[in-house]
Short mmCIF file of C-alpha atoms and ligand atoms in Angstrom, two decimals:
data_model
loop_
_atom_site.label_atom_id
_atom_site.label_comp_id
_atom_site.label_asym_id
_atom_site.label_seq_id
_atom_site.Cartn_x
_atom_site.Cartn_y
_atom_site.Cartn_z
CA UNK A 5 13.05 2.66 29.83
CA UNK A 6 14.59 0.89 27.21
CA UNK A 7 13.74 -1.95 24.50
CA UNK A 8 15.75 -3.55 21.39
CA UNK A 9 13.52 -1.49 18.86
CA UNK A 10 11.44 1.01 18.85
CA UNK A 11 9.06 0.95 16.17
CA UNK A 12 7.32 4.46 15.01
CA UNK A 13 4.12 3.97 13.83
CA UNK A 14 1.45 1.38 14.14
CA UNK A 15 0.10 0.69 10.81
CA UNK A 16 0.05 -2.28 9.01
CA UNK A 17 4.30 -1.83 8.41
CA UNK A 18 4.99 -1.24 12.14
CA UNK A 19 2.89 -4.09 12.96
CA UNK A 20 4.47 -6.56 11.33
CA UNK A 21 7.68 -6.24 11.75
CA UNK A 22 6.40 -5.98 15.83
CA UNK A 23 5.06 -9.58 15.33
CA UNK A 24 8.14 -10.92 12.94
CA UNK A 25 10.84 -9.80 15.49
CA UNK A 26 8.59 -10.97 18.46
CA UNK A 27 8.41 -14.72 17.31
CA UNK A 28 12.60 -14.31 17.13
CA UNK A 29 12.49 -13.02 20.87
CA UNK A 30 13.30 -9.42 19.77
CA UNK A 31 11.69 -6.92 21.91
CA UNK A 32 9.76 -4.52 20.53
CA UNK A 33 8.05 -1.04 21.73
CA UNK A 34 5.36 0.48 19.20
CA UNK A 35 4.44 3.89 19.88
CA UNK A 36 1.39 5.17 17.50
CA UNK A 37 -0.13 8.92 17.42
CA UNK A 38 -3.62 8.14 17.21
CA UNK A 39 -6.03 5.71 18.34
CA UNK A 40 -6.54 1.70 17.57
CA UNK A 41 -9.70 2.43 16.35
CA UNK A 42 -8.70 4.95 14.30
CA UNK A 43 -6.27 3.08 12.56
CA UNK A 44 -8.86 0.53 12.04
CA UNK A 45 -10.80 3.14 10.45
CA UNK A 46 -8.53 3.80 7.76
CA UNK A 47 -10.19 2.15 4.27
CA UNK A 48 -7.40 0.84 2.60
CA UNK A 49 -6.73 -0.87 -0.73
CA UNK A 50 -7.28 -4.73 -0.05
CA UNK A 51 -4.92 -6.63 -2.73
CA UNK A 52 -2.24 -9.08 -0.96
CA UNK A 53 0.97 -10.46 -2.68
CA UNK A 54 1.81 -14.20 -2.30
CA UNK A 55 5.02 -12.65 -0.50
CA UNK A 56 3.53 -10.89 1.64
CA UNK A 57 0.43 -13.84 2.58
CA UNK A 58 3.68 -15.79 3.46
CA UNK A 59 4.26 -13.22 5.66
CA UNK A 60 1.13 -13.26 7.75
CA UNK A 61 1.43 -17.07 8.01
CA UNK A 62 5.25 -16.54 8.94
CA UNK A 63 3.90 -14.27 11.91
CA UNK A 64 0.80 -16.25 12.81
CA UNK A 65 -1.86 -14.51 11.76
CA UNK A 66 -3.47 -15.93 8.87
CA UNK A 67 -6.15 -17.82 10.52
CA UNK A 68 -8.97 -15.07 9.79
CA UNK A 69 -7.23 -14.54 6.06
CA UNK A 70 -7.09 -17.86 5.33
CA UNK A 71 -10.63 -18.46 6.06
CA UNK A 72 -11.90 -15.19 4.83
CA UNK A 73 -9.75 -14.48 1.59
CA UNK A 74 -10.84 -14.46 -1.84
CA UNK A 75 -8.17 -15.69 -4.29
CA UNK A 76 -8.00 -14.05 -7.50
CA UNK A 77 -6.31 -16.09 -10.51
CA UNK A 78 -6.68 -12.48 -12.96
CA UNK A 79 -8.29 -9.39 -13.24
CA UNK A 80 -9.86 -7.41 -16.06
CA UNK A 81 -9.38 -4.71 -17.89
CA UNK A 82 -11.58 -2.48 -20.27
CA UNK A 83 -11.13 0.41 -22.94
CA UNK A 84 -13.78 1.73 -24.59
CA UNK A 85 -16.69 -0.97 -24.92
CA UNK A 86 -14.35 -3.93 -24.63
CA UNK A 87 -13.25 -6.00 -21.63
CA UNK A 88 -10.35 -8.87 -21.51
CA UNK A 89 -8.76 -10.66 -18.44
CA UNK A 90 -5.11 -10.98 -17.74
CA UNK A 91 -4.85 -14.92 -16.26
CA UNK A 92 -1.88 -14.56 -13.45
CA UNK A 93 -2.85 -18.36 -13.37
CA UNK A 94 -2.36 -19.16 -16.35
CA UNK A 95 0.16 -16.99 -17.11
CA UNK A 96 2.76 -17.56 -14.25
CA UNK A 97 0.66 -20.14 -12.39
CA UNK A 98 0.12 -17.50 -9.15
CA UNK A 99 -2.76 -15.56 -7.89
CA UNK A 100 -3.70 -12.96 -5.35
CA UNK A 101 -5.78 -12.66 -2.41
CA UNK A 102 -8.50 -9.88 -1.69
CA UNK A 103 -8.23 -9.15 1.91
CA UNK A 104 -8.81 -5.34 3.24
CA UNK A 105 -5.76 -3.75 4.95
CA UNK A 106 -8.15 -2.69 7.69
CA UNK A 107 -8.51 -6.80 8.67
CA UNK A 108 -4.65 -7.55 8.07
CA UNK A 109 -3.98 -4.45 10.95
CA UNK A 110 -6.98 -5.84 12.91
CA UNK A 111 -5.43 -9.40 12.55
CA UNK A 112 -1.88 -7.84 13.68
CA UNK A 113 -2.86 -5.85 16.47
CA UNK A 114 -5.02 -8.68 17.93
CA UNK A 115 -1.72 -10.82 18.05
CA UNK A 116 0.37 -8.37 19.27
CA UNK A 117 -2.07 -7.87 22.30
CA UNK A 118 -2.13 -11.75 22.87
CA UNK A 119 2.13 -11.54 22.62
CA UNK A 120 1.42 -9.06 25.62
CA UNK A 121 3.66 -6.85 23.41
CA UNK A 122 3.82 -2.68 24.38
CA UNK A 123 1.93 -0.39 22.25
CA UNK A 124 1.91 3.00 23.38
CA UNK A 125 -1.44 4.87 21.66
CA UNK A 126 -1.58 8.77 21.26
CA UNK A 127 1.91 9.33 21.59
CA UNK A 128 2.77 13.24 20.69
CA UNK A 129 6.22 15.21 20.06
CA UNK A 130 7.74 11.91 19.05
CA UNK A 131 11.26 12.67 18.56
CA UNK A 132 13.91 10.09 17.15
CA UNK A 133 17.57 11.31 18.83
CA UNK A 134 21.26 10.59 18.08
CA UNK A 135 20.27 8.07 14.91
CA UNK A 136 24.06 8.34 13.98
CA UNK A 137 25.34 7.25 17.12
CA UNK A 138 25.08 3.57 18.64
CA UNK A 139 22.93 4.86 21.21
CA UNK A 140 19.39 6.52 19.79
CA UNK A 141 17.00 6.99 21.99
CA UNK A 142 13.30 8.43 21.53
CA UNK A 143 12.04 11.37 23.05
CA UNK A 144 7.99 12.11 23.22
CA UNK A 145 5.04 12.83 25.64
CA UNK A 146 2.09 10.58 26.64
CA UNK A 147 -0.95 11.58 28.74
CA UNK A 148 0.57 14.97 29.32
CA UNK A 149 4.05 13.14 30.49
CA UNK A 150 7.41 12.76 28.71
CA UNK A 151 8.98 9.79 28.23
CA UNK A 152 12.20 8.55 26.82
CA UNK A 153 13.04 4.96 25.30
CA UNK A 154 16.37 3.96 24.58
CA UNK A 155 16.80 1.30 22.37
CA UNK A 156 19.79 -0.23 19.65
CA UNK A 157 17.67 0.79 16.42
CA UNK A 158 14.50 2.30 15.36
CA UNK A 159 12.26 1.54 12.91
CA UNK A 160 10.31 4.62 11.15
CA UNK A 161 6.81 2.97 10.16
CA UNK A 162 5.37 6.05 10.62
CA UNK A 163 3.77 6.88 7.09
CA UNK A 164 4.07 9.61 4.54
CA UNK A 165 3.63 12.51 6.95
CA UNK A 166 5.45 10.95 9.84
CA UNK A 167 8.69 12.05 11.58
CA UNK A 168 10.94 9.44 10.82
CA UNK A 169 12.27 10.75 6.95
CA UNK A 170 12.03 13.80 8.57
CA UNK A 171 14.89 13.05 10.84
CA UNK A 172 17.03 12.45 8.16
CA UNK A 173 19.44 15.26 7.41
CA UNK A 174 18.51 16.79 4.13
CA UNK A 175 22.25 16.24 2.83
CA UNK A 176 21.65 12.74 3.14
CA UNK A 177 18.21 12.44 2.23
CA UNK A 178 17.07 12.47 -1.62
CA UNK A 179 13.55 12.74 -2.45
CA UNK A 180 12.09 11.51 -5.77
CA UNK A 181 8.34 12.62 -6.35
CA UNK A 182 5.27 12.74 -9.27
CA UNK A 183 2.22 14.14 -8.07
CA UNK A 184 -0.77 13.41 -10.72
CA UNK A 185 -3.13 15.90 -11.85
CA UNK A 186 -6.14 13.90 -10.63
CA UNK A 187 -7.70 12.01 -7.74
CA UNK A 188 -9.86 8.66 -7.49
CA UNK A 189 -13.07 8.97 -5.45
CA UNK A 190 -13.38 6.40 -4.09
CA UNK A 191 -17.18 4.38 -2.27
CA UNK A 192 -17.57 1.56 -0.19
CA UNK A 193 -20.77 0.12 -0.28
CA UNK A 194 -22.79 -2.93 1.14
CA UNK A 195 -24.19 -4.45 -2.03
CA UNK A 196 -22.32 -7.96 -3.77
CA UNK A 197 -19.46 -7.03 -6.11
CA UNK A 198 -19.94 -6.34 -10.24
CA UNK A 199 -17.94 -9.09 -11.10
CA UNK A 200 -15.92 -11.76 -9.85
CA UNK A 201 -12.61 -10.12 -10.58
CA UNK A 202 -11.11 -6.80 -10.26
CA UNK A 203 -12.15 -4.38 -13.33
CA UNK A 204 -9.63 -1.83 -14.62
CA UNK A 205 -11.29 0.71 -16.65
CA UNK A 206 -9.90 3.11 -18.99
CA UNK A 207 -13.09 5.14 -20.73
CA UNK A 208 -12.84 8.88 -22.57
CA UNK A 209 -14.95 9.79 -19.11
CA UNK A 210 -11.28 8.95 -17.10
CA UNK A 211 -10.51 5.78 -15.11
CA UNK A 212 -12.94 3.71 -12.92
CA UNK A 213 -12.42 0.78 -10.69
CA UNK A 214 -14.67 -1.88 -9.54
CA UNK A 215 -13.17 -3.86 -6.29
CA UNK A 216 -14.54 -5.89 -3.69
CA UNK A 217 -14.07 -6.78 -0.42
CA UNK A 218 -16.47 -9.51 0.00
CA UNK A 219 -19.35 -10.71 -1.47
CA UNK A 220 -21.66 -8.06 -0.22
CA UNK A 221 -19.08 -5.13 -0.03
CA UNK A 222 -18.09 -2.99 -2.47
CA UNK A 223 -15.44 -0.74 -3.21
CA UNK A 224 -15.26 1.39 -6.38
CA UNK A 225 -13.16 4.82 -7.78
CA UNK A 226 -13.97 6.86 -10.31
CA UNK A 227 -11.06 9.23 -11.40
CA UNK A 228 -11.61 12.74 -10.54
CA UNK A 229 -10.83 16.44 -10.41
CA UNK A 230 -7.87 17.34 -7.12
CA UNK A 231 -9.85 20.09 -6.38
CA UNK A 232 -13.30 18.41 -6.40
CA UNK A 233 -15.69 19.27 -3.47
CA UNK A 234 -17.00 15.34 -1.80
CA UNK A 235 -19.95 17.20 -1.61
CA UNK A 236 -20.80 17.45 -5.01
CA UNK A 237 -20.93 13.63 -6.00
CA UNK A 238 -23.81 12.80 -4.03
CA UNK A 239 -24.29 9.00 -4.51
CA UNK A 240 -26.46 9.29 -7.31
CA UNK A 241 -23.70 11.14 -9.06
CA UNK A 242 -21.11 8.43 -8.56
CA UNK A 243 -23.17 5.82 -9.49
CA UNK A 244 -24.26 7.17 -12.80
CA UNK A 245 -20.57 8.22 -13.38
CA UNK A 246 -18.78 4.93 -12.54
CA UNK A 247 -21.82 2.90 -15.51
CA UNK A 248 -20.62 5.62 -17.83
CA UNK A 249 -17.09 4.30 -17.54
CA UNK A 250 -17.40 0.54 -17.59
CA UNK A 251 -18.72 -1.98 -20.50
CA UNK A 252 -22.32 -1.48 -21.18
CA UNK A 253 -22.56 -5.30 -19.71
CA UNK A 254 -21.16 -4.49 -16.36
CA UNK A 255 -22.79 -1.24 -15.73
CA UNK A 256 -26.33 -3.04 -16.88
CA UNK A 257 -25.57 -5.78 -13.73
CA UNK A 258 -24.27 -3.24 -11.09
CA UNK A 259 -25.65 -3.37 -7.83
CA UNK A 260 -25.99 0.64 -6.30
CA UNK A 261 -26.42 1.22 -3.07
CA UNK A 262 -25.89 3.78 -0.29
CA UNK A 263 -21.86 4.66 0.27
CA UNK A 264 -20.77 3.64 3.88
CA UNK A 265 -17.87 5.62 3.13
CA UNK A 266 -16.57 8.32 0.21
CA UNK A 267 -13.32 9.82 -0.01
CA UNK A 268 -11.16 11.46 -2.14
CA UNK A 269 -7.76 10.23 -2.58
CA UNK A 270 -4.91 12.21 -4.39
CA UNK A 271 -2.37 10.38 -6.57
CA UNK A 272 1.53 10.25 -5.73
CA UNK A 273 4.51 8.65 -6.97
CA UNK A 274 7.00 9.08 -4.14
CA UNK A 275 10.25 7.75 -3.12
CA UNK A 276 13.45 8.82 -0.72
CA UNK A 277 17.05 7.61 -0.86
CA UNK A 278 18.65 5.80 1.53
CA UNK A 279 16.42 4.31 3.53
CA UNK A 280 18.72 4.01 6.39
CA UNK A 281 20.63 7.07 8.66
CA UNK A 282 22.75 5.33 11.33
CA UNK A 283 20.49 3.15 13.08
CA UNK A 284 17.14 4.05 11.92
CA UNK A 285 15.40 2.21 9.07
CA UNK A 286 12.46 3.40 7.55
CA UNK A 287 9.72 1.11 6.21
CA UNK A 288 6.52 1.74 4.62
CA UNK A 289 4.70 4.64 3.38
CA UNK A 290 7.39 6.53 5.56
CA UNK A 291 9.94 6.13 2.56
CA UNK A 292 7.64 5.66 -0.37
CA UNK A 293 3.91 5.69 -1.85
CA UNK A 294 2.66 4.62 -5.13
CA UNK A 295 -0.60 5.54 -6.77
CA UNK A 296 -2.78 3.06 -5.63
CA UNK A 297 -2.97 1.73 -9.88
CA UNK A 298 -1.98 -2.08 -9.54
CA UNK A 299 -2.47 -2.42 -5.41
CA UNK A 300 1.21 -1.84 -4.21
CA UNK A 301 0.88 0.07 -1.73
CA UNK A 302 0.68 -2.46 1.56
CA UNK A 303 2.84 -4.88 -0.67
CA UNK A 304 5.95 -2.60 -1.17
CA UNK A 305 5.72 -1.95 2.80
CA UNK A 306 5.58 -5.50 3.21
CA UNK A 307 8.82 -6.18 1.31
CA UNK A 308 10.23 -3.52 3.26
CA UNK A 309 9.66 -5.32 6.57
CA UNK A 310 10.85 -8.42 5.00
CA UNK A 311 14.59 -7.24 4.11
CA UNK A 312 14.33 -5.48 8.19
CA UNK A 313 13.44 -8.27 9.87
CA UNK A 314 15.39 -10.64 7.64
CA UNK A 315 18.77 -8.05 9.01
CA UNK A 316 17.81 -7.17 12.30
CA UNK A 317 17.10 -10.75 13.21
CA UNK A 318 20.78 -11.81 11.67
CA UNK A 319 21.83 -8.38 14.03
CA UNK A 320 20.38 -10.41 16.85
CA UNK A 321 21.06 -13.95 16.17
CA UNK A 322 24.85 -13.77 14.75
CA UNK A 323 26.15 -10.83 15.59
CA UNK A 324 26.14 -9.87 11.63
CA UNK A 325 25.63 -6.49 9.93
CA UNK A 326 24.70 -7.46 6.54
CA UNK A 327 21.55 -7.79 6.51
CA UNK A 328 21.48 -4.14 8.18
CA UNK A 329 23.84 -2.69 6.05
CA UNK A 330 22.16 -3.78 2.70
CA UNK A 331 18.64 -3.04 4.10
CA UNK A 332 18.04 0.41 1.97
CA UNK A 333 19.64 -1.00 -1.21
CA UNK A 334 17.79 -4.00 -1.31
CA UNK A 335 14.86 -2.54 -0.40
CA UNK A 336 15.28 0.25 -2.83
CA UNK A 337 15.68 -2.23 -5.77
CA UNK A 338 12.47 -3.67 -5.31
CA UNK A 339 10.54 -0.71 -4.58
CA UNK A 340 11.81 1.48 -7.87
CA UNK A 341 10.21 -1.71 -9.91
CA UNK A 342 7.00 -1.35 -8.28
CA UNK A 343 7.16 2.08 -8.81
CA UNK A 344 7.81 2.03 -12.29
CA UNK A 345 4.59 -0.35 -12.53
CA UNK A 346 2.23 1.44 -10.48
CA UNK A 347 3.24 4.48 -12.75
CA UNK A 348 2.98 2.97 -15.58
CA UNK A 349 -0.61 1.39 -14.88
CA UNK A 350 -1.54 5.04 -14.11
CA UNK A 351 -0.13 6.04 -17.05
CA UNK A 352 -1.88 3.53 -19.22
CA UNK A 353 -5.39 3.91 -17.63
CA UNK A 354 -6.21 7.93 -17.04
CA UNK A 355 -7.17 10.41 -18.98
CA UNK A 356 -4.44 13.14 -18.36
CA UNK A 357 -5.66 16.74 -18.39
CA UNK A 358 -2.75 17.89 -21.29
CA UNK A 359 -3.11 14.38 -23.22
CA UNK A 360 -2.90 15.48 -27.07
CA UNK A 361 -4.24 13.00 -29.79
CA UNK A 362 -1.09 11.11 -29.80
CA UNK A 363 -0.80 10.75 -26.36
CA UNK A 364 -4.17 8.92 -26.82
CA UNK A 365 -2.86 6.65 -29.56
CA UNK A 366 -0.26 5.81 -27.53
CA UNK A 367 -2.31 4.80 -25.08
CA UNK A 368 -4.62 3.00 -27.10
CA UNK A 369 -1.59 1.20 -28.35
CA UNK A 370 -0.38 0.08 -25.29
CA UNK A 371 -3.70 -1.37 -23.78
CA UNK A 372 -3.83 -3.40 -26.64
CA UNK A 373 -0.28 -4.46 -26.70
CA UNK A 374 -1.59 -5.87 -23.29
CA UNK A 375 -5.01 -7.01 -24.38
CA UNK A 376 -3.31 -9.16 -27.34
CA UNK A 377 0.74 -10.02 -26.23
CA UNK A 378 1.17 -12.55 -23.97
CA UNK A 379 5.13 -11.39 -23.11
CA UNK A 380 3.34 -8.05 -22.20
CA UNK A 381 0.41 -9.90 -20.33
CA UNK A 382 3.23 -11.83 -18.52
CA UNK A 383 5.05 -8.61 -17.21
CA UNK A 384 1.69 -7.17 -16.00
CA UNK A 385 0.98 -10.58 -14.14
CA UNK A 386 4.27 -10.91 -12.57
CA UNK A 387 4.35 -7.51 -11.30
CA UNK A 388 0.77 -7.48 -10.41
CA UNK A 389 1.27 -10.75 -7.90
CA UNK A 390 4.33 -9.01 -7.14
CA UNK A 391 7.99 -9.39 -7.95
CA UNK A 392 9.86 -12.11 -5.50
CA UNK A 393 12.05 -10.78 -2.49
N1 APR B 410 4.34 9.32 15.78
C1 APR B 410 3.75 8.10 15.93
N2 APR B 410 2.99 7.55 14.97
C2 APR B 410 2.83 8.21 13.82
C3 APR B 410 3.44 9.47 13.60
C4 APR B 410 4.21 10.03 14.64
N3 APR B 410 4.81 11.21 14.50
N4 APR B 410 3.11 9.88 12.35
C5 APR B 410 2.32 8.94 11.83
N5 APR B 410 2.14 7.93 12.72
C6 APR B 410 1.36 6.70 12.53
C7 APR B 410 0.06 6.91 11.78
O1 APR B 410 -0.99 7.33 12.65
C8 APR B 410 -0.21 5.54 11.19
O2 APR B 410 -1.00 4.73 12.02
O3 APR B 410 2.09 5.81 11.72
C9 APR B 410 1.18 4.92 11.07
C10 APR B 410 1.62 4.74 9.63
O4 APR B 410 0.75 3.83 9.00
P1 APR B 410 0.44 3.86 7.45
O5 APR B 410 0.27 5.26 6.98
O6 APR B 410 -0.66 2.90 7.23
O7 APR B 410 1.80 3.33 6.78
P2 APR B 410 2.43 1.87 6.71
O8 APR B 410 2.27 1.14 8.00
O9 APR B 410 3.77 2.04 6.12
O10 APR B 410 1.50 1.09 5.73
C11 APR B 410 1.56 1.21 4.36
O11 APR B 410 -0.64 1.99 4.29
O12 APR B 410 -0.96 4.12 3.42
C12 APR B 410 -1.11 2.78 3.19
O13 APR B 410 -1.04 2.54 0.89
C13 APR B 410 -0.33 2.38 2.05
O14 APR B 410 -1.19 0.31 2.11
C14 APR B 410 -0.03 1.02 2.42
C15 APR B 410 0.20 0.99 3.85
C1 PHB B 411 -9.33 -1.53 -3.43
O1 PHB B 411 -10.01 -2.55 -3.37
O2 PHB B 411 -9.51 -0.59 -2.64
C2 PHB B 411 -8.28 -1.43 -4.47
C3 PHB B 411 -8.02 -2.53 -5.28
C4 PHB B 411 -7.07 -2.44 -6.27
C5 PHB B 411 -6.38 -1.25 -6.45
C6 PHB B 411 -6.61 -0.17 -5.64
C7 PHB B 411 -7.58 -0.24 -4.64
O3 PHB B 411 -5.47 -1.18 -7.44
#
């Protein structure tokens, strides 16, 4: 068999790019390891860039989002007893939109079924072959067969533990990585949100979150120990944990309820150089993750998939390489910005296990730098709605 690109990976990155190159008349071929609805099971972070809304729209699928979004102007954040909101509105005159990853890959994969485009579910063994050659091909079995699809590129959206970087020969390949000595538990539950906006919080207890989906789900992280057992934060628990770390005000008007879902997330600054061997591209989480401070995860894929399709479709269209050749460094030069402001967000809102009394000061010092400077209220806004393409 063979297709224009094969796309590892069905997630939210694989997805749409799938849609983007279909509405060009690009074929496409997505093969995914697990199930659809096990995709869709994934909870997610739920914060989407203006960028990458354009995007949706661009690939016809923002009925559901439009309809259903929230927009954001700001969010909060709060240190000790005191809460103040940074105004992306009034700031930089731009906002955000609260819409969960889960209904963004819902909203893909329904198109992509009504494109009558191929996904191939529970693919194993996938194997990406001859990369640096003008003829890849990829190798794995289905249903107890194997298969092979050749194609003229691939496109690794296959996530953080996929095989796609892995292909990548290790003298080519440089990995940049922070893992954080904490995780966020994290509870989805059916009761209205806290507040209207997003709350940040840094308390002496360690960072909380208080997020939303809609107006009668939930989502909220407390930061915890890497090594703590789910078991042992019982609702109750995470309930009486998350008041102690918020204003006295918001923990006196939260809404508790039983979880629908608890997890424990670790935290990971991550990032590989180039993002391109030959004629495979990777895209997503396959190249980098942030810690999910300041919602960047599905935005920095998104960008990703812009600067692809943007190349491949000039690939298709003109005959021109550029956009393909320039794909990893322009890519890269958004993504290291992101980085440095999802670390930084981390940085300015836990409570670090080694932290000396300076290191506190500083901190102290910077959230109020934010809570008080505009020019430092403007950089958090523009990063936050997310830097242009
Ligand atoms: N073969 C085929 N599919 C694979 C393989 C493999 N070897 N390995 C992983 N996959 C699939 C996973 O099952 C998953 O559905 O690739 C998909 C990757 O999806 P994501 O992990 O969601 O990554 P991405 O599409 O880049 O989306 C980035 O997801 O992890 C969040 O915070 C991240 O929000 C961001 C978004
Ligand atoms: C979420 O709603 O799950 C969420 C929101 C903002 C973040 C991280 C997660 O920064």
């Amino acid at each position: 068999m063979r297709t224009q690109v094969v796309i590892v990976g069905g997630g939210p990155s694989g997805l749409l790019l799938g849609q983007l190159l279909h509405l060009k008349g690009i074929e496409t071929v997505i093969l995914e390891r697990k199930t659809r609805d096990y995709v869709l099971g994934r909870i997610r972070a739920g914060i989407l860039e203006t960028g990458l809304v354009d995007m949706m729209r661009e690939a016809g699928v923002s009925k559901r989002m439009d309809t259903e979004c929230f927009i954001h102007h700001g969010t909060c954040i709060s240190y000790d007893g005191e809460m103040f909101d940074i105004n992306f509105q009034k700031l930089i005159g731009e906002n955000v939109i609260v819409y969960g990853q889960t209904e963004v890959t819902r909203d893909l994969y329904d198109a992509r079924d009504t494109a009558g485009c191929r996904t191939v579910f529970e693919v194993e063994d996938v194997e990406i072959r001859d990369a640096d050659t003008d003829n890849p091909f990829v190798t794995f079995n289905v249903d107890g067969s194997a298969r092979r699809i050749d194609c003229d590129f691939v496109a690794g959206c296959d996530g953080f533990h996929g095989v796609s970087r892995k292909t990548i020969p290790d003298t080519v390949l440089k990995e940049y990585e922070k893992v954080y000595p904490f995780g966020w538990l994290g509870v989805l539950s059916e009761t209205p949100p806290v507040h209207e906006e997003l709350i940040y919080a840094n308390s002496e207890r360690g960072f909380a979150l208080c997020s939303m989906r809609n107006d009668s789900l939930s989502r909220y992280y407390v930061q915890c120990g890497l090594n703590d057992d789910l078991q042992e934060w019982s609702d109750d628990r995470f309930w009486d944990e998350l008041k102690r770390r918020v204003p006295e005000a918001i923990a006196d008007s939260l809404v508790t309820g039983p979880s629908i879902e608890k997890s424990i997330a670790p935290l990971r600054s991550f990032v590989c150089e180039p993002m391109r061997w030959g004629r495979l591209f990777l895209c997503g989480d396959a190249a980098h993750i942030v810690p999910p401070t300041g919602a960047k995860g599905l935005n920095t894929a998104a960008s990703d998939v812009h600067y692809l399709n943007e190349g491949l479709v000039q690939y298709y269209r003109d005959g021109d390489t550029h956009g393909i050749d320039t794909y990893s460094e322009k890519a890269l030069a958004r993504i290291w910005k992101a980085e440095r402001f999802s670390w930084a967000t981390t940085n300015m809102l836990h409570r670090f296990p080694d932290q000396s009394e300076f290191d506190l000061k500083m901190q102290r010092a910077e959230i109020e730098s934010l809570h008080y400077n505009e020019t430092a209220q403007r950089w958090f806004a523009q990063n936050y709605v997310g830097l242009p393409y």
